[in-house]
Amino acid sequence: MNDKMTVGQMYTGVRHPGYLQRPSAGNNAVLPSSDESFEKVLQRKLLKFSNHAARRLEQRGIQLGNKQLDQISSAVDKAAAKGSRESLILMNNLALIVSVANRTVVTAMDGDSMKDNVFTQIDSAVIIS
């Protein structure tokens, strides 16, 4: 017990420098407020499809698997981190317009529908390879 102990120290021993630090405001981790329900936190992280987008996917025979949905969700996260509001997400032979704040796919196009099109009212693009 020869370790030096100072006032306010809970224990003696070596601590990692970042051990007791709280996340900074610039950190990407989102901490829910105490009055926010689990459902609200979950809804904020889920990717949604508008009725229009769901119809377009069905009409064009586009089916998205779990891996593709995860890639799209990750792309939305990247766009949100850069402050985007409306983003074009290009993935293989698919184009999606996404409302980043709502995490909602607004419309979807396959490769044939994309040709000779102009995408308007977007402020970012994310290309998934």
GROMACS .gro file of C-alpha atoms in nm:
model
  129
    1MET     CA    1   0.000   0.000   0.000
    2ASN     CA    2   0.273   0.242  -0.088
    3ASP     CA    3   0.069   0.384  -0.380
    4LYS     CA    4   0.007   0.755  -0.358
    5MET     CA    5  -0.362   0.843  -0.322
    6THR     CA    6  -0.499   1.190  -0.391
    7VAL     CA    7  -0.828   1.347  -0.284
    8GLY     CA    8  -1.109   1.267  -0.526
    9GLN     CA    9  -0.940   0.955  -0.662
   10MET     CA   10  -1.159   0.645  -0.640
   11TYR     CA   11  -0.880   0.393  -0.659
   12THR     CA   12  -0.510   0.368  -0.699
   13GLY     CA   13  -0.359   0.221  -1.007
   14VAL     CA   14  -0.301   0.318  -1.365
   15ARG     CA   15  -0.592   0.450  -1.566
   16HIS     CA   16  -0.618   0.478  -1.940
   17PRO     CA   17  -0.627   0.851  -2.031
   18GLY     CA   18  -0.973   0.832  -2.192
   19TYR     CA   19  -1.126   0.597  -1.937
   20LEU     CA   20  -1.355   0.837  -1.755
   21GLN     CA   21  -1.407   1.097  -2.025
   22ARG     CA   22  -1.758   1.160  -2.147
   23PRO     CA   23  -1.825   1.163  -2.523
   24SER     CA   24  -1.754   1.503  -2.674
   25ALA     CA   25  -2.013   1.699  -2.871
   26GLY     CA   26  -1.828   1.618  -3.193
   27ASN     CA   27  -1.849   1.245  -3.134
   28ASN     CA   28  -2.082   1.056  -3.370
   29ALA     CA   29  -2.232   0.852  -3.086
   30VAL     CA   30  -2.592   0.950  -3.025
   31LEU     CA   31  -2.694   0.919  -2.663
   32PRO     CA   32  -3.069   0.900  -2.608
   33SER     CA   33  -3.220   1.143  -2.363
   34SER     CA   34  -3.371   0.996  -2.050
   35ASP     CA   35  -3.727   1.060  -2.170
   36GLU     CA   36  -3.670   0.912  -2.518
   37SER     CA   37  -3.813   0.564  -2.563
   38PHE     CA   38  -3.632   0.270  -2.714
   39GLU     CA   39  -3.885   0.271  -2.999
   40LYS     CA   40  -3.799   0.631  -3.091
   41VAL     CA   41  -3.428   0.553  -3.093
   42LEU     CA   42  -3.490   0.246  -3.308
   43GLN     CA   43  -3.712   0.437  -3.553
   44ARG     CA   44  -3.441   0.700  -3.591
   45LYS     CA   45  -3.198   0.429  -3.707
   46LEU     CA   46  -3.433   0.235  -3.939
   47LEU     CA   47  -3.444   0.291  -4.314
   48LYS     CA   48  -3.796   0.351  -4.443
   49PHE     CA   49  -3.946   0.347  -4.792
   50SER     CA   50  -4.215   0.590  -4.904
   51ASN     CA   51  -4.523   0.450  -5.078
   52HIS     CA   52  -4.393   0.594  -5.405
   53ALA     CA   53  -4.053   0.425  -5.364
   54ALA     CA   54  -4.213   0.092  -5.269
   55ARG     CA   55  -4.434   0.110  -5.581
   56ARG     CA   56  -4.133   0.191  -5.802
   57LEU     CA   57  -3.932  -0.099  -5.661
   58GLU     CA   58  -4.223  -0.334  -5.724
   59GLN     CA   59  -4.293  -0.202  -6.076
   60ARG     CA   60  -3.930  -0.234  -6.176
   61GLY     CA   61  -3.884  -0.575  -6.016
   62ILE     CA   62  -3.613  -0.455  -5.779
   63GLN     CA   63  -3.562  -0.666  -5.469
   64LEU     CA   64  -3.324  -0.558  -5.196
   65GLY     CA   65  -3.156  -0.808  -4.966
   66ASN     CA   66  -3.037  -0.749  -4.611
   67LYS     CA   67  -2.682  -0.677  -4.728
   68GLN     CA   68  -2.804  -0.412  -4.971
   69LEU     CA   69  -3.032  -0.255  -4.708
   70ASP     CA   70  -2.736  -0.238  -4.469
   71GLN     CA   71  -2.524  -0.071  -4.740
   72ILE     CA   72  -2.797   0.185  -4.810
   73SER     CA   73  -2.841   0.254  -4.438
   74SER     CA   74  -2.465   0.304  -4.404
   75ALA     CA   75  -2.469   0.543  -4.700
   76VAL     CA   76  -2.749   0.742  -4.535
   77ASP     CA   77  -2.539   0.759  -4.217
   78LYS     CA   78  -2.244   0.894  -4.417
   79ALA     CA   79  -2.463   1.154  -4.588
   80ALA     CA   80  -2.609   1.260  -4.252
   81ALA     CA   81  -2.259   1.297  -4.106
   82LYS     CA   82  -2.181   1.547  -4.382
   83GLY     CA   83  -2.501   1.746  -4.319
   84SER     CA   84  -2.693   1.631  -4.627
   85ARG     CA   85  -3.067   1.672  -4.652
   86GLU     CA   86  -3.156   1.497  -4.980
   87SER     CA   87  -2.909   1.249  -5.124
   88LEU     CA   88  -2.870   1.043  -5.439
   89ILE     CA   89  -2.740   0.696  -5.358
   90LEU     CA   90  -2.595   0.500  -5.650
   91MET     CA   91  -2.551   0.129  -5.595
   92ASN     CA   92  -2.460  -0.110  -5.878
   93ASN     CA   93  -2.747  -0.065  -6.124
   94LEU     CA   94  -2.977   0.121  -5.887
   95ALA     CA   95  -3.036   0.487  -5.798
   96LEU     CA   96  -3.220   0.595  -5.484
   97ILE     CA   97  -3.321   0.942  -5.373
   98VAL     CA   98  -3.324   0.954  -4.993
   99SER     CA   99  -3.452   1.210  -4.745
  100VAL     CA  100  -3.160   1.188  -4.504
  101ALA     CA  101  -3.328   1.357  -4.207
  102ASN     CA  102  -3.625   1.117  -4.223
  103ARG     CA  103  -3.411   0.819  -4.331
  104THR     CA  104  -3.671   0.759  -4.601
  105VAL     CA  105  -3.613   0.638  -4.958
  106VAL     CA  106  -3.827   0.872  -5.168
  107THR     CA  107  -3.787   0.707  -5.507
  108ALA     CA  108  -3.591   0.430  -5.675
  109MET     CA  109  -3.475   0.369  -6.032
  110ASP     CA  110  -3.304   0.084  -6.207
  111GLY     CA  111  -3.033   0.126  -6.470
  112ASP     CA  112  -3.274   0.160  -6.765
  113SER     CA  113  -3.481   0.425  -6.588
  114MET     CA  114  -3.168   0.623  -6.492
  115LYS     CA  115  -3.051   0.676  -6.848
  116ASP     CA  116  -3.081   1.034  -6.976
  117ASN     CA  117  -3.231   1.148  -6.644
  118VAL     CA  118  -3.144   1.462  -6.451
  119PHE     CA  119  -3.152   1.435  -6.073
  120THR     CA  120  -3.271   1.757  -5.911
  121GLN     CA  121  -3.322   1.885  -5.557
  122ILE     CA  122  -3.037   1.680  -5.411
  123ASP     CA  123  -2.743   1.818  -5.218
  124SER     CA  124  -2.521   1.511  -5.212
  125ALA     CA  125  -2.445   1.181  -5.377
  126VAL     CA  126  -2.311   0.861  -5.223
  127ILE     CA  127  -2.172   0.591  -5.450
  128ILE     CA  128  -2.171   0.236  -5.314
  129SER     CA  129  -1.947  -0.009  -5.497
   0.00000   0.00000   0.00000
